[in-house]
Amino acid sequence: MNPMRTAPYGSWKSPLPATAGAGIEELSLSEGVLYWTESRPEEGGRSVLLSRAPDGRVRELSPPPFDVRSRTHGYGGGAFAALGETVVFSNLEDGRLYRLDGGVPRPITPPAGARYADLRLDAERERVICVREDHSGDGPRDEIVAVPLDGRHPPEVLFSGPDFLASPRLSPDGSRLAWLSWDLPNMPWDGTWLWTAELDAAGRPAGARRVAGGPSESVLQPEWSPRGLLYFVSDRAGWWNLYRLSPYGRAEPVCPMKAEFGVPQWAFGLSTYAFAGENAILCAYTRRGVWRLAVVNVADRRISPLESPFTHVSQVRAENGEGAFVGATFDGPPRVVRLELPGSGPEEVYRPAGPEVEPGYLSVPEVVEVPSGDGARVHAFLYRPANAAFTGPPGERPPLLVQAHGGPTGAARPHFSPEVQYWTSRGFAVLDVNYAGSTGFGRAYRERLRGRWGVAEVEDCAAAARHAAAAGEADEERLIIRGWSAGGYTALAALASRGEFAAGASYFGPSDLEAFVRKTHRFESRYLEGLVGPYPERADLYRERSPLHRAGEIRSPLILFQGLEDEVVPPEQSRLLYERLRDGGVPVALLEFEGEGHGFRRERSLRRALEAELHFYSRVLRIPLPDPVEPVEITNLPREGDAP
């Protein structure tokens, strides 16, 4: 056994590459067959549809160049549905729905002008019910439509009117339909309405009525029980809990808990519970950011936790005593898991290709809580440096990467991340922060960010960084903040308003909030009214909190990453900030990626971004690298080897 070598933190040689590997996105269970989509960076980020038969045989169903995704509402989801031998999916390139019965997929929707999501098959009427985002008029509009499976007739509109629609769900006997709606400026985690309607002989809704929800109640994931009772998730009591609609129209709590049984509806098709039988619900819930599996007995409303190694659970599906979900652990990536109820433990049935980490190079997170400026307790996951071959010099503390997740209505996820391990195996510590506005901690914690975006979450990230440094976990002179999307904005806002951070990285984060409001997509067009204030009435706040307008206050080095096909945060946001910092003498770098949108998917892009970020830190923090990486041009920083 070779002895451990001593080397500066951040300079350790690591066997872990700058790659993410494939990922599991959506999952379905139908008549014992599992279906899922797998994102493949090595294929340009293409999402491939696969299936697993009860005998364990795994097949690839969607041939190239089909990409099983949707752009509906910008973030898609619910991109396929399967029932028996019939599969229908959305193809990203043209937005059309395709039917797949073996062989070559064939289109069943017109060639242009619409996007489809949240697909549900109505076998009795030989159609698929889904949400259509129609782009053929003056502006996009949402409709619930019925698409004939033979494609011989155009889709039929079943319901329209509200700004946004989601989650059409057909009752088991096919006689009723439930769905969700919300109107601007609300986002689906602010307030939604739950609707139901009887279906007439032609399958059209009659007498649609709102049965739950409201402008200040977030209702998620309506589902019908096997005998036709309507269940849903609501935060009416402060936490996303399970409810059911009684025969008398009252919303009854199923098992009230100070825990979250829901996730923010950024995408379609999200699922945290499903019926495994008439009286059994397989569900997932989270406390302190860690997810757990359980079974709810509907008859006595008793919840029974299930033994499971998984710390993050998503895409919960069930039928006839069988359950399935996407599960991940601290030490392993997401994989497809099934289980039989009652009695059997979870069984991993599929794991996508990806980097494997030997135990000596694995950093397992510690759940931490720290006080913030408003008296709240801030939640985070701390990952310490881990490398079987290296240790840091005595008395030296590691540089710390403070991560701000996207959203901001999102959460740091407690599962294996190749990106986090890339950093920790090289001698960096990582602090993944669930700042104000994060989900999983109740509605009050989410609403700590209301009107305070750019302030509250920045203070939380700074407080978490100071706490880590004071506890001896990090070098207070080498605190770094990084984030993507809304987290990228948080990184920029922190550099513009605080002095804790020695450097930062923003992945496609908005720098000009006014420009964001004017140019972003419809789904988030009024999101900032809740996060900042009404616009244009409070345009002063938007300018005050825009890093672009405070570029003169940014003195720490910054690296910017931007996709050139980003419809959420247009590329000019990063370009303008780069130019102002360049002209102001700040060390700054900008990397733009062709073919990438709001979130990088291609292997080449993912690798280049991480290696460029590592090179950037090595230069601005003077950390020697054990291996050469492709350099990045940093404006206003002397080149390596130049005299100071």
XYZ file of C-alpha atoms in Angstrom:
644
model
C 0.000 0.000 0.000
C 1.429 3.351 -1.048
C 1.565 6.007 1.691
C -0.591 9.100 1.270
C 1.143 12.088 -0.250
C 0.889 15.582 1.157
C -0.106 18.239 -1.375
C -1.973 21.555 -1.278
C -5.734 21.281 -1.241
C -7.156 21.717 -4.720
C -4.040 20.295 -6.372
C -4.648 16.582 -5.820
C -4.406 14.187 -8.725
C -7.757 12.447 -9.176
C -8.910 9.457 -11.235
C -12.407 10.974 -11.550
C -13.074 12.520 -14.969
C -15.032 15.653 -15.781
C -18.066 13.744 -17.016
C -21.574 13.181 -15.723
C -22.535 9.894 -17.362
C -26.067 8.972 -18.405
C -29.057 9.846 -16.248
C -32.595 8.598 -15.661
C -35.209 11.274 -16.374
C -38.778 9.877 -16.485
C -40.233 6.538 -15.445
C -43.511 4.719 -16.083
C -44.992 1.365 -15.068
C -47.687 -0.280 -17.174
C -48.922 -3.872 -16.984
C -45.704 -4.995 -15.334
C -43.449 -3.350 -17.917
C -41.125 -0.529 -16.872
C -40.454 2.324 -19.274
C -37.965 5.156 -18.762
C -35.989 7.797 -20.591
C -32.212 7.968 -20.306
C -30.239 11.121 -21.111
C -26.981 10.356 -22.882
C -24.303 13.058 -22.937
C -22.213 10.966 -25.328
C -25.074 11.181 -27.863
C -25.331 14.943 -27.693
C -27.705 14.851 -24.721
C -30.331 12.766 -26.551
C -33.047 11.185 -24.385
C -33.657 7.541 -25.287
C -36.764 5.545 -24.366
C -36.104 2.089 -22.900
C -38.269 -0.680 -21.454
C -37.821 -3.633 -19.116
C -40.147 -6.615 -19.407
C -41.161 -8.697 -16.359
C -38.590 -11.300 -17.405
C -35.816 -8.696 -17.024
C -35.182 -8.098 -20.720
C -34.196 -4.460 -21.415
C -34.837 -2.941 -24.858
C -34.128 0.369 -26.522
C -37.362 1.594 -28.088
C -36.628 4.970 -29.701
C -34.069 4.864 -32.527
C -31.819 7.798 -33.438
C -32.326 10.626 -34.146
C -35.511 10.669 -32.027
C -35.084 12.601 -28.771
C -37.854 11.780 -26.284
C -38.326 15.170 -24.680
C -40.660 18.158 -24.689
C -40.142 21.902 -24.462
C -43.641 22.621 -23.124
C -43.452 25.413 -20.515
C -39.730 25.551 -21.288
C -38.765 22.589 -19.103
C -40.957 19.831 -20.560
C -41.596 16.546 -18.792
C -44.312 13.938 -19.192
C -42.868 13.249 -22.636
C -44.193 9.714 -23.114
C -47.030 7.373 -22.141
C -47.288 3.607 -22.427
C -50.181 1.160 -22.127
C -49.861 -2.439 -23.222
C -48.076 -2.512 -26.568
C -48.814 1.137 -27.341
C -46.280 3.889 -26.656
C -46.704 7.561 -27.550
C -43.878 10.069 -27.144
C -42.929 13.675 -27.862
C -39.950 14.261 -30.138
C -37.870 17.292 -29.186
C -36.745 18.353 -32.655
C -40.181 18.916 -34.214
C -42.431 18.907 -31.133
C -44.752 16.268 -32.646
C -46.238 13.224 -30.954
C -45.241 9.835 -32.339
C -46.831 6.417 -31.907
C -44.536 3.444 -31.465
C -45.802 -0.121 -31.864
C -42.481 -1.605 -32.863
C -40.585 -0.563 -35.944
C -40.337 3.066 -37.030
C -42.243 5.674 -34.956
C -45.007 7.430 -36.911
C -46.352 10.933 -36.220
C -49.917 11.415 -34.993
C -49.983 15.224 -34.657
C -49.625 18.005 -37.257
C -46.079 19.031 -38.217
C -45.733 22.446 -36.584
C -46.978 25.052 -34.136
C -47.396 23.066 -30.902
C -45.650 21.317 -28.026
C -47.150 18.410 -26.051
C -46.579 17.120 -22.512
C -48.126 15.185 -19.610
C -49.352 12.374 -21.842
C -52.016 9.932 -20.625
C -53.447 7.130 -22.774
C -57.229 6.693 -22.949
C -57.322 3.178 -24.389
C -61.120 2.876 -24.410
C -61.443 5.900 -26.708
C -58.189 5.205 -28.593
C -56.663 8.583 -27.844
C -54.020 10.279 -25.741
C -55.022 13.106 -23.401
C -52.326 15.695 -22.768
C -51.397 19.352 -22.390
C -50.762 21.214 -25.632
C -48.889 24.485 -25.700
C -50.171 26.029 -28.917
C -47.723 28.407 -30.631
C -49.749 28.990 -33.798
C -51.419 32.240 -32.692
C -50.228 35.597 -31.375
C -48.693 33.983 -28.302
C -48.463 30.546 -26.682
C -51.586 29.242 -24.953
C -52.307 26.095 -22.955
C -55.030 23.585 -23.802
C -55.946 20.102 -22.661
C -56.434 18.127 -25.846
C -57.338 14.634 -27.010
C -55.112 13.264 -29.779
C -56.473 10.290 -31.801
C -54.004 7.417 -31.715
C -54.390 6.809 -35.452
C -53.451 10.414 -36.264
C -56.239 10.709 -38.840
C -57.908 13.687 -37.200
C -56.469 16.810 -35.580
C -56.329 17.041 -31.782
C -59.596 18.044 -30.107
C -59.548 20.756 -27.440
C -61.154 19.533 -24.205
C -60.461 22.534 -21.979
C -58.725 25.918 -22.194
C -58.879 29.346 -20.601
C -56.419 29.592 -17.672
C -52.872 30.732 -18.368
C -51.387 27.326 -17.555
C -52.694 23.761 -17.421
C -51.146 20.538 -16.149
C -51.755 17.007 -14.894
C -54.793 15.744 -16.843
C -55.788 12.512 -15.075
C -58.489 10.100 -16.227
C -60.484 8.161 -13.620
C -60.155 4.349 -13.705
C -63.596 3.897 -15.295
C -62.954 6.657 -17.822
C -65.945 8.706 -16.722
C -64.174 11.698 -15.152
C -61.176 13.893 -15.776
C -59.134 15.916 -13.265
C -56.503 18.560 -14.007
C -54.673 21.583 -12.587
C -54.546 25.225 -13.611
C -52.926 28.469 -12.499
C -52.784 32.041 -13.697
C -50.049 34.644 -13.833
C -48.373 36.033 -11.815
C -48.606 32.808 -9.785
C -46.192 29.951 -10.247
C -47.493 26.430 -9.564
C -45.882 26.410 -6.107
C -47.703 29.668 -5.239
C -51.311 28.771 -6.005
C -53.130 26.337 -8.292
C -56.684 25.137 -8.855
C -57.776 21.496 -9.003
C -60.584 20.847 -11.496
C -62.847 17.887 -12.221
C -65.439 17.211 -14.883
C -67.691 14.389 -16.004
C -66.996 13.109 -19.518
C -69.949 12.796 -21.869
C -70.566 10.005 -24.363
C -68.082 11.587 -26.789
C -65.400 11.884 -24.089
C -65.714 15.647 -23.708
C -65.753 17.339 -20.266
C -69.113 18.628 -19.082
C -69.677 20.857 -16.061
C -66.023 21.530 -15.203
C -65.687 22.805 -11.646
C -62.912 23.723 -9.227
C -62.802 21.409 -6.218
C -59.633 22.432 -4.344
C -56.796 24.916 -4.363
C -56.721 28.664 -4.765
C -54.373 31.603 -5.326
C -52.521 30.888 -2.052
C -52.689 27.077 -2.001
C -50.372 24.944 -4.098
C -52.044 21.727 -5.254
C -49.924 19.128 -7.046
C -50.263 15.696 -8.642
C -53.951 14.731 -8.692
C -54.415 10.956 -8.874
C -57.482 8.698 -8.827
C -57.632 5.739 -6.469
C -58.594 2.363 -7.973
C -62.203 2.917 -6.883
C -62.389 6.465 -8.129
C -61.601 8.761 -5.199
C -59.510 11.806 -6.088
C -56.235 12.296 -4.187
C -53.775 15.186 -4.430
C -50.905 16.967 -2.678
C -51.600 20.346 -1.053
C -49.723 22.798 1.166
C -52.889 24.262 2.713
C -51.528 23.421 6.189
C -48.011 24.688 5.466
C -46.498 21.452 4.118
C -47.075 19.562 0.869
C -49.110 16.692 2.326
C -51.461 14.055 0.913
C -55.211 14.795 0.763
C -58.252 13.170 -0.744
C -61.570 14.569 -1.866
C -64.405 13.007 0.117
C -67.662 11.989 -1.614
C -69.085 15.182 -0.084
C -66.445 17.373 -1.721
C -64.314 18.041 1.363
C -60.510 17.880 1.270
C -59.422 15.406 3.942
C -55.800 14.995 5.098
C -54.541 11.453 4.594
C -51.550 11.455 6.954
C -50.664 14.985 8.129
C -46.933 15.423 8.800
C -44.339 18.180 9.004
C -42.742 16.751 5.892
C -43.037 17.340 2.162
C -44.754 14.825 -0.136
C -44.370 17.095 -3.155
C -41.814 18.866 -5.296
C -42.083 22.139 -7.223
C -43.788 21.638 -10.573
C -40.999 22.906 -12.799
C -41.723 20.073 -15.211
C -44.640 17.839 -16.090
C -45.026 14.241 -14.992
C -43.446 14.534 -11.534
C -44.686 11.925 -9.088
C -44.115 11.333 -5.376
C -46.896 8.796 -4.770
C -48.908 6.115 -6.560
C -51.550 3.504 -5.727
C -50.168 -0.018 -5.339
C -53.680 -1.230 -4.464
C -57.015 0.038 -3.242
C -55.753 0.684 0.276
C -51.989 1.081 -0.274
C -50.127 4.163 -1.478
C -46.417 3.915 -2.203
C -44.989 7.356 -1.481
C -41.841 9.378 -0.915
C -41.418 12.296 1.465
C -38.549 14.483 2.576
C -37.325 15.811 5.908
C -34.218 17.991 6.274
C -33.603 17.485 2.573
C -33.310 13.673 2.716
C -35.983 11.540 1.026
C -37.634 8.438 2.474
C -39.929 5.717 1.137
C -43.136 4.697 2.862
C -46.478 2.971 2.391
C -49.686 4.671 3.482
C -52.587 2.468 4.535
C -55.570 4.409 3.218
C -58.064 2.621 5.471
C -56.526 3.776 8.767
C -54.349 6.614 7.372
C -51.247 5.048 8.896
C -47.834 5.569 7.307
C -45.191 2.831 7.491
C -41.611 3.750 6.486
C -39.784 1.265 4.253
C -36.176 0.263 4.802
C -34.217 1.711 1.924
C -30.664 2.909 1.181
C -31.944 5.688 -1.067
C -31.515 9.308 -0.014
C -33.303 10.756 -3.017
C -36.454 9.280 -4.564
C -38.399 10.478 -7.591
C -40.804 9.238 -10.272
C -42.788 7.009 -7.905
C -45.056 4.592 -9.819
C -47.164 1.625 -8.719
C -49.868 -0.831 -9.801
C -51.295 -4.132 -8.559
C -48.938 -4.590 -5.621
C -45.825 -3.576 -7.548
C -43.905 -0.324 -7.174
C -41.104 1.405 -9.037
C -39.123 4.605 -8.663
C -35.868 6.327 -9.519
C -33.618 6.032 -6.488
C -30.199 7.472 -5.704
C -27.830 7.222 -2.757
C -24.969 9.266 -1.351
C -22.552 6.837 -3.009
C -24.337 5.976 -6.244
C -26.136 7.648 -9.163
C -29.875 7.417 -9.864
C -31.058 4.005 -11.034
C -34.380 2.256 -11.780
C -35.703 0.389 -8.752
C -38.708 -1.893 -8.301
C -40.311 -3.544 -5.297
C -43.254 -5.782 -4.508
C -45.725 -4.848 -1.792
C -46.023 -5.873 0.888
C -42.814 -7.354 2.130
C -40.025 -7.176 -0.422
C -37.132 -4.768 -0.303
C -36.161 -2.473 -3.162
C -34.420 -4.200 -6.088
C -32.176 -2.302 -8.474
C -33.105 -3.386 -11.997
C -31.217 -0.902 -14.159
C -28.254 1.408 -13.703
C -27.072 3.633 -16.565
C -23.442 3.772 -17.587
C -21.437 6.295 -15.626
C -18.305 6.905 -13.593
C -17.706 4.597 -10.652
C -15.991 5.931 -7.533
C -13.808 3.834 -5.271
C -14.644 4.302 -1.565
C -11.376 6.104 -0.858
C -12.320 8.840 -3.329
C -15.923 9.226 -2.232
C -17.030 12.210 -0.161
C -20.215 11.441 1.792
C -22.161 14.564 2.782
C -22.973 15.662 6.270
C -26.331 17.358 6.900
C -25.652 20.714 8.545
C -27.768 23.606 9.777
C -26.461 27.095 10.414
C -28.082 30.315 11.651
C -28.743 33.058 9.121
C -29.286 36.778 9.432
C -33.072 36.663 9.872
C -32.882 34.074 12.659
C -33.772 31.127 10.412
C -31.828 27.886 10.317
C -30.235 27.317 6.918
C -29.938 23.750 5.654
C -26.961 22.457 3.664
C -24.917 19.389 2.740
C -21.192 19.553 3.482
C -18.812 17.440 1.382
C -15.218 17.279 2.661
C -12.179 16.625 0.443
C -11.649 12.891 -0.132
C -8.766 11.225 -1.955
C -7.168 7.925 -0.965
C -3.770 9.053 -2.262
C -3.539 12.588 -0.840
C -3.879 14.632 2.293
C -3.523 18.351 2.851
C -0.562 20.038 4.540
C -0.798 20.398 8.348
C -2.633 23.555 9.305
C -3.946 24.228 5.787
C -7.687 24.405 5.157
C -9.270 23.539 1.797
C -10.849 26.007 -0.601
C -14.641 25.821 -0.340
C -17.134 25.792 -3.207
C -20.505 27.096 -2.023
C -23.151 25.778 -4.420
C -26.410 27.644 -5.042
C -28.957 25.371 -6.716
C -31.223 26.465 -9.538
C -34.813 27.573 -9.269
C -34.582 29.410 -6.923
C -37.645 27.307 -6.056
C -35.677 24.076 -6.057
C -33.451 22.121 -3.714
C -29.979 20.708 -3.208
C -30.338 16.966 -3.701
C -28.664 14.543 -1.314
C -27.406 11.994 -3.809
C -24.232 11.092 -5.616
C -23.070 13.823 -7.978
C -20.079 13.183 -10.277
C -19.584 16.951 -10.388
C -19.305 17.270 -6.606
C -16.956 14.283 -6.440
C -14.848 15.823 -9.223
C -14.135 18.728 -6.868
C -13.785 16.875 -3.560
C -11.410 14.279 -5.023
C -9.136 17.159 -6.074
C -9.051 18.664 -2.596
C -11.938 21.128 -2.591
C -14.686 21.144 0.017
C -18.245 21.639 -1.275
C -21.183 23.143 0.595
C -24.513 22.570 -1.199
C -26.934 25.074 0.343
C -30.724 24.896 0.656
C -31.112 28.622 1.028
C -34.289 30.685 1.598
C -36.869 29.711 -0.993
C -35.753 26.080 -1.215
C -38.348 23.334 -1.210
C -38.574 20.416 1.182
C -38.835 22.506 4.351
C -42.423 23.764 4.246
C -44.174 26.732 2.683
C -42.898 29.228 5.264
C -39.288 28.379 4.354
C -40.115 28.792 0.653
C -41.663 32.164 1.301
C -38.626 33.496 3.179
C -37.498 34.505 -0.314
C -40.696 36.353 -1.262
C -39.691 39.863 -2.267
C -36.100 39.206 -1.144
C -34.418 37.426 -4.064
C -30.855 38.646 -4.320
C -30.815 39.378 -0.584
C -32.068 36.522 1.611
C -30.521 33.613 -0.281
C -27.251 35.539 -0.650
C -27.107 36.035 3.117
C -27.859 32.327 3.645
C -25.022 31.249 1.347
C -22.636 33.716 2.979
C -23.677 32.602 6.469
C -23.125 28.947 5.529
C -19.677 29.780 4.123
C -18.675 31.757 7.235
C -19.863 28.916 9.460
C -17.790 26.358 7.546
C -14.696 28.545 7.786
C -15.212 29.196 11.509
C -15.589 25.449 12.087
C -12.225 24.813 10.434
C -13.755 23.138 7.379
C -12.546 25.760 4.885
C -9.989 28.472 4.238
C -11.770 31.784 4.792
C -9.501 33.397 2.189
C -10.542 30.893 -0.481
C -14.323 30.829 -0.343
C -15.883 30.445 -3.802
C -19.533 30.710 -4.837
C -20.935 28.944 -7.901
C -24.398 28.245 -9.238
C -26.493 27.570 -12.302
C -29.581 29.391 -13.577
C -31.113 31.158 -10.550
C -28.133 29.891 -8.541
C -25.894 31.600 -11.071
C -27.732 34.831 -10.320
C -27.182 34.231 -6.598
C -23.439 33.816 -7.227
C -23.380 37.081 -9.183
C -25.440 38.919 -6.545
C -23.130 37.654 -3.797
C -20.039 38.935 -5.593
C -21.732 42.296 -6.161
C -22.905 42.808 -2.582
C -20.609 40.918 -0.205
C -16.928 40.435 0.520
C -16.751 36.826 1.686
C -16.076 35.228 -1.691
C -12.690 35.230 -3.401
C -14.049 34.029 -6.762
C -17.239 32.891 -8.433
C -18.751 30.970 -11.313
C -22.135 31.544 -12.951
C -23.678 29.011 -15.295
C -26.324 30.789 -17.422
C -27.427 33.019 -14.539
C -29.387 36.236 -15.285
C -27.453 39.440 -14.653
C -30.142 41.987 -15.664
C -33.510 41.337 -14.021
C -35.357 43.888 -16.155
C -34.090 42.282 -19.361
C -34.965 38.870 -17.958
C -38.581 39.929 -17.381
C -38.858 41.400 -20.864
C -37.274 38.523 -22.797
C -37.681 35.263 -20.901
C -40.209 32.595 -21.818
C -43.897 32.673 -20.874
C -43.678 30.250 -17.922
C -41.354 32.545 -15.933
C -42.499 35.832 -17.430
C -43.903 37.089 -14.100
C -42.010 34.828 -11.704
C -40.010 37.743 -10.358
C -43.116 39.584 -9.156
C -43.137 37.233 -6.190
C -39.360 37.155 -5.804
C -38.612 40.864 -6.242
C -41.779 42.946 -6.650
C -44.292 44.163 -9.234
C -42.842 45.349 -12.523
C -42.588 48.067 -13.802
C -43.883 49.669 -10.583
C -40.732 48.608 -8.704
C -38.265 48.902 -11.561
C -35.914 50.508 -9.052
C -35.673 47.220 -7.146
C -34.985 45.293 -10.338
C -32.097 47.604 -11.195
C -30.802 47.641 -7.611
C -30.636 43.838 -7.517
C -29.238 43.356 -11.013
C -25.541 42.397 -10.942
C -25.144 44.054 -14.345
C -25.982 47.430 -12.810
C -23.644 46.718 -9.886
C -20.761 45.444 -11.976
C -18.564 48.199 -10.563
C -18.890 46.582 -7.122
C -17.668 43.180 -8.315
C -13.937 42.904 -7.638
C -13.497 39.141 -7.252
C -12.587 37.079 -10.339
C -15.566 35.557 -12.163
C -16.086 32.923 -14.848
C -19.299 32.820 -16.911
C -20.750 29.858 -18.830
C -23.554 30.302 -21.367
C -25.490 28.161 -23.854
C -26.125 29.922 -27.138
C -29.607 28.378 -27.547
C -30.812 29.381 -24.085
C -34.469 30.524 -24.256
C -34.692 31.216 -20.504
C -31.605 33.400 -19.984
C -30.539 34.800 -23.375
C -26.779 34.868 -24.120
C -26.577 38.669 -24.089
C -27.049 38.592 -20.310
C -23.636 36.950 -19.842
C -21.997 38.914 -22.660
C -22.957 42.319 -21.295
C -21.723 41.472 -17.804
C -18.478 40.111 -19.220
C -17.901 43.329 -21.137
C -18.505 45.544 -18.107
C -16.188 43.517 -15.890
C -13.564 43.391 -18.629
C -13.711 47.156 -19.021
C -13.587 47.559 -15.236
C -10.361 45.616 -14.908
C -11.836 42.566 -13.127
C -10.341 39.155 -13.973
C -13.174 37.558 -15.969
C -13.718 34.729 -18.443
C -16.686 33.827 -20.664
C -17.263 30.453 -22.325
C -20.141 30.054 -24.773
C -21.424 26.688 -26.003
C -23.097 26.119 -29.339
C -26.049 23.738 -29.339
C -26.665 24.100 -25.599
C -29.733 25.617 -24.000
C -30.622 26.295 -20.383
C -28.645 23.430 -18.914
C -25.764 21.618 -20.593
C -26.399 18.067 -21.846
C -23.552 17.234 -24.218
C -20.529 15.325 -22.955
C -18.097 17.687 -24.666
C -19.743 20.744 -23.082
C -19.898 19.213 -19.610
C -16.249 18.200 -19.687
C -15.029 21.497 -21.093
C -16.998 23.550 -18.547
C -15.698 21.683 -15.497
C -12.098 21.655 -16.672
C -12.278 25.353 -17.549
C -13.675 26.126 -14.116
C -10.855 24.146 -12.472
C -8.250 25.953 -14.563
C -9.848 29.289 -13.659
C -9.607 28.603 -9.912
C -6.068 27.326 -10.253
C -5.055 30.633 -11.819
C -6.948 33.124 -9.664
C -6.276 31.277 -6.371
C -2.757 30.168 -7.358
C -3.389 26.453 -6.935
C -0.981 24.174 -8.856
C -2.626 21.535 -11.048
C -1.222 17.982 -11.200
C -2.314 17.489 -14.818
C -2.636 19.925 -17.704
C -6.128 20.936 -18.770
C -7.197 23.062 -21.703
C -6.703 26.627 -20.495
C -9.325 29.335 -20.514
C -8.549 32.929 -21.408
C -8.959 35.160 -18.368
C -9.131 38.827 -19.213
C -7.264 41.188 -16.864
C -5.176 38.389 -15.353
C -1.498 38.048 -16.304
C -0.754 34.927 -18.270
C 1.082 32.091 -16.576
C 4.788 32.777 -16.595
C 4.401 36.537 -17.037
C 6.113 38.789 -14.544
C 3.707 40.184 -11.923
